[in-house]
């Protein structure tokens, strides 16, 4: 009897495996093929197209690091290759999960603005939840609405204008550091990407955490380390339970997560005692607001921690990367570099600084 039950359980498990790993992907692929949407094809044994994607990234890394105008080949080699083979719209697979690549502006607009509920956000895995936090960008429904009502308070125009002096101060501090590195030399080398990440961390920490910005920078440092561990596994298929194994990487990941959460909790406790700067993000996240029914709403501590994580990636990482790319493009196109410099001199004056009033006059 026990053996029969065991065989029955194994049979059920096998049928579920065949259904989810083979039958469902096959049906999805056929559905899109009928609409003229092709792709590299689903490979159940090799976790979809994951192995191919990893191989393409490895090929790009082995080539020259010189950047040309065709950045897509370096940033997303799988899209560069498959879009040329199958067209701008194609289907590929990350494990048994289908992903549809689209470029048509109207289709993209429909995805981003559709409110029917038929198009939903990609859910968090335990790894992405640890790294990004379950902040407003990944939430849905009433929980999303509550988080959005509270976090949007930080981005009112007048509040943002009040942060401009802090931003200018952070940039001037970086300029002084770079001048000390230059030591009056006409030519010198500096890791600009690293420096801009430090600038972004200082700027975001001041605006997000007020007088506790040094502790905020420590949180950013911890999350940078977490990002390294996440990146190593981001091109592999998520397998439930694998992250629970006591490997060296998993132990280090858990340590970083624990330290990050403890650091954010310390910031919350410090901020609740001082409330020294009503402009900073943390104070706003800790505040309560009345909804349309007049009911006071506020976030729990765990929700505040999640939003701080989200703010890190939405603010620091994107800002530093965009600034790095902007400087690279300006270096490659001196005519635009000259136009940008002339505009700054015209708007701010030869020795002036940007402020909340003249920022709108900078168009380039």
mmCIF file with all atom_site columns, N, CA, C and O in Angstrom, residues 150-173:
data_model
loop_
_atom_site.group_PDB
_atom_site.id
_atom_site.type_symbol
_atom_site.label_atom_id
_atom_site.label_alt_id
_atom_site.label_comp_id
_atom_site.label_asym_id
_atom_site.label_entity_id
_atom_site.label_seq_id
_atom_site.pdbx_PDB_ins_code
_atom_site.Cartn_x
_atom_site.Cartn_y
_atom_site.Cartn_z
_atom_site.occupancy
_atom_site.B_iso_or_equiv
_atom_site.pdbx_formal_charge
_atom_site.auth_seq_id
_atom_site.auth_comp_id
_atom_site.auth_asym_id
_atom_site.auth_atom_id
_atom_site.pdbx_PDB_model_num
ATOM 1  N N  . UNK A 1 150 ? 2.029  57.802 -0.283 1.00 0.00 ? 150 UNK A N  1
ATOM 2  C CA . UNK A 1 150 ? 3.003  58.278 0.705  1.00 0.00 ? 150 UNK A CA 1
ATOM 3  C C  . UNK A 1 150 ? 4.321  58.665 0.052  1.00 0.00 ? 150 UNK A C  1
ATOM 4  O O  . UNK A 1 150 ? 4.860  59.748 0.306  1.00 0.00 ? 150 UNK A O  1
ATOM 5  N N  . UNK A 1 151 ? 4.869  57.813 -0.839 1.00 0.00 ? 151 UNK A N  1
ATOM 6  C CA . UNK A 1 151 ? 6.172  58.118 -1.449 1.00 0.00 ? 151 UNK A CA 1
ATOM 7  C C  . UNK A 1 151 ? 6.106  59.314 -2.391 1.00 0.00 ? 151 UNK A C  1
ATOM 8  O O  . UNK A 1 151 ? 7.091  60.041 -2.545 1.00 0.00 ? 151 UNK A O  1
ATOM 9  N N  . UNK A 1 152 ? 4.947  59.542 -3.009 1.00 0.00 ? 152 UNK A N  1
ATOM 10 C CA . UNK A 1 152 ? 4.841  60.675 -3.945 1.00 0.00 ? 152 UNK A CA 1
ATOM 11 C C  . UNK A 1 152 ? 5.006  62.017 -3.245 1.00 0.00 ? 152 UNK A C  1
ATOM 12 O O  . UNK A 1 152 ? 5.331  63.019 -3.883 1.00 0.00 ? 152 UNK A O  1
ATOM 13 N N  . UNK A 1 153 ? 4.793  62.046 -1.908 1.00 0.00 ? 153 UNK A N  1
ATOM 14 C CA . UNK A 1 153 ? 4.971  63.294 -1.167 1.00 0.00 ? 153 UNK A CA 1
ATOM 15 C C  . UNK A 1 153 ? 6.413  63.805 -1.272 1.00 0.00 ? 153 UNK A C  1
ATOM 16 O O  . UNK A 1 153 ? 6.670  65.011 -1.179 1.00 0.00 ? 153 UNK A O  1
ATOM 17 N N  . UNK A 1 154 ? 7.357  62.873 -1.463 1.00 0.00 ? 154 UNK A N  1
ATOM 18 C CA . UNK A 1 154 ? 8.774  63.261 -1.522 1.00 0.00 ? 154 UNK A CA 1
ATOM 19 C C  . UNK A 1 154 ? 9.131  63.951 -2.824 1.00 0.00 ? 154 UNK A C  1
ATOM 20 O O  . UNK A 1 154 ? 10.189 64.593 -2.910 1.00 0.00 ? 154 UNK A O  1
ATOM 21 N N  . UNK A 1 155 ? 8.257  63.853 -3.830 1.00 0.00 ? 155 UNK A N  1
ATOM 22 C CA . UNK A 1 155 ? 8.624  64.351 -5.149 1.00 0.00 ? 155 UNK A CA 1
ATOM 23 C C  . UNK A 1 155 ? 7.747  65.510 -5.616 1.00 0.00 ? 155 UNK A C  1
ATOM 24 O O  . UNK A 1 155 ? 7.694  65.788 -6.816 1.00 0.00 ? 155 UNK A O  1
ATOM 25 N N  . UNK A 1 156 ? 7.099  66.191 -4.688 1.00 0.00 ? 156 UNK A N  1
ATOM 26 C CA . UNK A 1 156 ? 6.415  67.432 -5.041 1.00 0.00 ? 156 UNK A CA 1
ATOM 27 C C  . UNK A 1 156 ? 7.450  68.452 -5.491 1.00 0.00 ? 156 UNK A C  1
ATOM 28 O O  . UNK A 1 156 ? 8.550  68.529 -4.931 1.00 0.00 ? 156 UNK A O  1
ATOM 29 N N  . UNK A 1 157 ? 7.125  69.246 -6.481 1.00 0.00 ? 157 UNK A N  1
ATOM 30 C CA . UNK A 1 157 ? 8.104  70.137 -7.105 1.00 0.00 ? 157 UNK A CA 1
ATOM 31 C C  . UNK A 1 157 ? 8.782  71.068 -6.108 1.00 0.00 ? 157 UNK A C  1
ATOM 32 O O  . UNK A 1 157 ? 10.006 71.241 -6.132 1.00 0.00 ? 157 UNK A O  1
ATOM 33 N N  . UNK A 1 158 ? 8.012  71.662 -5.213 1.00 0.00 ? 158 UNK A N  1
ATOM 34 C CA . UNK A 1 158 ? 8.611  72.600 -4.259 1.00 0.00 ? 158 UNK A CA 1
ATOM 35 C C  . UNK A 1 158 ? 9.576  71.889 -3.315 1.00 0.00 ? 158 UNK A C  1
ATOM 36 O O  . UNK A 1 158 ? 10.606 72.437 -2.924 1.00 0.00 ? 158 UNK A O  1
ATOM 37 N N  . UNK A 1 159 ? 9.242  70.656 -2.965 1.00 0.00 ? 159 UNK A N  1
ATOM 38 C CA . UNK A 1 159 ? 10.128 69.884 -2.090 1.00 0.00 ? 159 UNK A CA 1
ATOM 39 C C  . UNK A 1 159 ? 11.434 69.541 -2.812 1.00 0.00 ? 159 UNK A C  1
ATOM 40 O O  . UNK A 1 159 ? 12.515 69.620 -2.244 1.00 0.00 ? 159 UNK A O  1
ATOM 41 N N  . UNK A 1 160 ? 11.313 69.167 -4.089 1.00 0.00 ? 160 UNK A N  1
ATOM 42 C CA . UNK A 1 160 ? 12.505 68.848 -4.881 1.00 0.00 ? 160 UNK A CA 1
ATOM 43 C C  . UNK A 1 160 ? 13.379 70.091 -5.057 1.00 0.00 ? 160 UNK A C  1
ATOM 44 O O  . UNK A 1 160 ? 14.610 70.017 -4.966 1.00 0.00 ? 160 UNK A O  1
ATOM 45 N N  . UNK A 1 161 ? 12.757 71.228 -5.303 1.00 0.00 ? 161 UNK A N  1
ATOM 46 C CA . UNK A 1 161 ? 13.525 72.471 -5.444 1.00 0.00 ? 161 UNK A CA 1
ATOM 47 C C  . UNK A 1 161 ? 14.325 72.771 -4.177 1.00 0.00 ? 161 UNK A C  1
ATOM 48 O O  . UNK A 1 161 ? 15.448 73.279 -4.234 1.00 0.00 ? 161 UNK A O  1
ATOM 49 N N  . UNK A 1 162 ? 13.755 72.444 -3.038 1.00 0.00 ? 162 UNK A N  1
ATOM 50 C CA . UNK A 1 162 ? 14.448 72.697 -1.777 1.00 0.00 ? 162 UNK A CA 1
ATOM 51 C C  . UNK A 1 162 ? 15.678 71.822 -1.581 1.00 0.00 ? 162 UNK A C  1
ATOM 52 O O  . UNK A 1 162 ? 16.540 72.123 -0.737 1.00 0.00 ? 162 UNK A O  1
ATOM 53 N N  . UNK A 1 163 ? 15.784 70.752 -2.369 1.00 0.00 ? 163 UNK A N  1
ATOM 54 C CA . UNK A 1 163 ? 16.935 69.850 -2.257 1.00 0.00 ? 163 UNK A CA 1
ATOM 55 C C  . UNK A 1 163 ? 18.090 70.252 -3.168 1.00 0.00 ? 163 UNK A C  1
ATOM 56 O O  . UNK A 1 163 ? 19.189 69.701 -3.051 1.00 0.00 ? 163 UNK A O  1
ATOM 57 N N  . UNK A 1 164 ? 17.862 71.192 -4.074 1.00 0.00 ? 164 UNK A N  1
ATOM 58 C CA . UNK A 1 164 ? 18.895 71.590 -5.030 1.00 0.00 ? 164 UNK A CA 1
ATOM 59 C C  . UNK A 1 164 ? 20.186 72.053 -4.348 1.00 0.00 ? 164 UNK A C  1
ATOM 60 O O  . UNK A 1 164 ? 21.280 71.653 -4.760 1.00 0.00 ? 164 UNK A O  1
ATOM 61 N N  . UNK A 1 165 ? 20.136 72.891 -3.293 1.00 0.00 ? 165 UNK A N  1
ATOM 62 C CA . UNK A 1 165 ? 21.395 73.294 -2.631 1.00 0.00 ? 165 UNK A CA 1
ATOM 63 C C  . UNK A 1 165 ? 22.209 72.104 -2.114 1.00 0.00 ? 165 UNK A C  1
ATOM 64 O O  . UNK A 1 165 ? 23.442 72.108 -2.215 1.00 0.00 ? 165 UNK A O  1
ATOM 65 N N  . UNK A 1 166 ? 21.526 71.061 -1.574 1.00 0.00 ? 166 UNK A N  1
ATOM 66 C CA . UNK A 1 166 ? 22.235 69.865 -1.117 1.00 0.00 ? 166 UNK A CA 1
ATOM 67 C C  . UNK A 1 166 ? 22.897 69.143 -2.288 1.00 0.00 ? 166 UNK A C  1
ATOM 68 O O  . UNK A 1 166 ? 24.017 68.623 -2.171 1.00 0.00 ? 166 UNK A O  1
ATOM 69 N N  . UNK A 1 167 ? 22.209 69.119 -3.416 1.00 0.00 ? 167 UNK A N  1
ATOM 70 C CA . UNK A 1 167 ? 22.770 68.465 -4.602 1.00 0.00 ? 167 UNK A CA 1
ATOM 71 C C  . UNK A 1 167 ? 23.999 69.211 -5.102 1.00 0.00 ? 167 UNK A C  1
ATOM 72 O O  . UNK A 1 167 ? 25.026 68.597 -5.436 1.00 0.00 ? 167 UNK A O  1
ATOM 73 N N  . UNK A 1 168 ? 23.905 70.522 -5.172 1.00 0.00 ? 168 UNK A N  1
ATOM 74 C CA . UNK A 1 168 ? 25.039 71.334 -5.621 1.00 0.00 ? 168 UNK A CA 1
ATOM 75 C C  . UNK A 1 168 ? 26.226 71.156 -4.684 1.00 0.00 ? 168 UNK A C  1
ATOM 76 O O  . UNK A 1 168 ? 27.376 71.033 -5.118 1.00 0.00 ? 168 UNK A O  1
ATOM 77 N N  . UNK A 1 169 ? 25.964 71.107 -3.371 1.00 0.00 ? 169 UNK A N  1
ATOM 78 C CA . UNK A 1 169 ? 27.036 70.930 -2.386 1.00 0.00 ? 169 UNK A CA 1
ATOM 79 C C  . UNK A 1 169 ? 27.747 69.587 -2.587 1.00 0.00 ? 169 UNK A C  1
ATOM 80 O O  . UNK A 1 169 ? 28.976 69.503 -2.491 1.00 0.00 ? 169 UNK A O  1
ATOM 81 N N  . UNK A 1 170 ? 26.991 68.532 -2.891 1.00 0.00 ? 170 UNK A N  1
ATOM 82 C CA . UNK A 1 170 ? 27.592 67.219 -3.131 1.00 0.00 ? 170 UNK A CA 1
ATOM 83 C C  . UNK A 1 170 ? 28.482 67.233 -4.365 1.00 0.00 ? 170 UNK A C  1
ATOM 84 O O  . UNK A 1 170 ? 29.583 66.666 -4.367 1.00 0.00 ? 170 UNK A O  1
ATOM 85 N N  . UNK A 1 171 ? 28.015 67.903 -5.417 1.00 0.00 ? 171 UNK A N  1
ATOM 86 C CA . UNK A 1 171 ? 28.800 67.970 -6.655 1.00 0.00 ? 171 UNK A CA 1
ATOM 87 C C  . UNK A 1 171 ? 30.086 68.772 -6.438 1.00 0.00 ? 171 UNK A C  1
ATOM 88 O O  . UNK A 1 171 ? 31.164 68.370 -6.895 1.00 0.00 ? 171 UNK A O  1
ATOM 89 N N  . UNK A 1 172 ? 29.990 69.898 -5.726 1.00 0.00 ? 172 UNK A N  1
ATOM 90 C CA . UNK A 1 172 ? 31.182 70.702 -5.449 1.00 0.00 ? 172 UNK A CA 1
ATOM 91 C C  . UNK A 1 172 ? 32.199 69.916 -4.626 1.00 0.00 ? 172 UNK A C  1
ATOM 92 O O  . UNK A 1 172 ? 33.413 70.024 -4.834 1.00 0.00 ? 172 UNK A O  1
ATOM 93 N N  . UNK A 1 173 ? 31.711 69.118 -3.691 1.00 0.00 ? 173 UNK A N  1
ATOM 94 C CA . UNK A 1 173 ? 32.603 68.279 -2.887 1.00 0.00 ? 173 UNK A CA 1
ATOM 95 C C  . UNK A 1 173 ? 33.360 67.298 -3.771 1.00 0.00 ? 173 UNK A C  1
ATOM 96 O O  . UNK A 1 173 ? 34.569 67.074 -3.588 1.00 0.00 ? 173 UNK A O  1
#
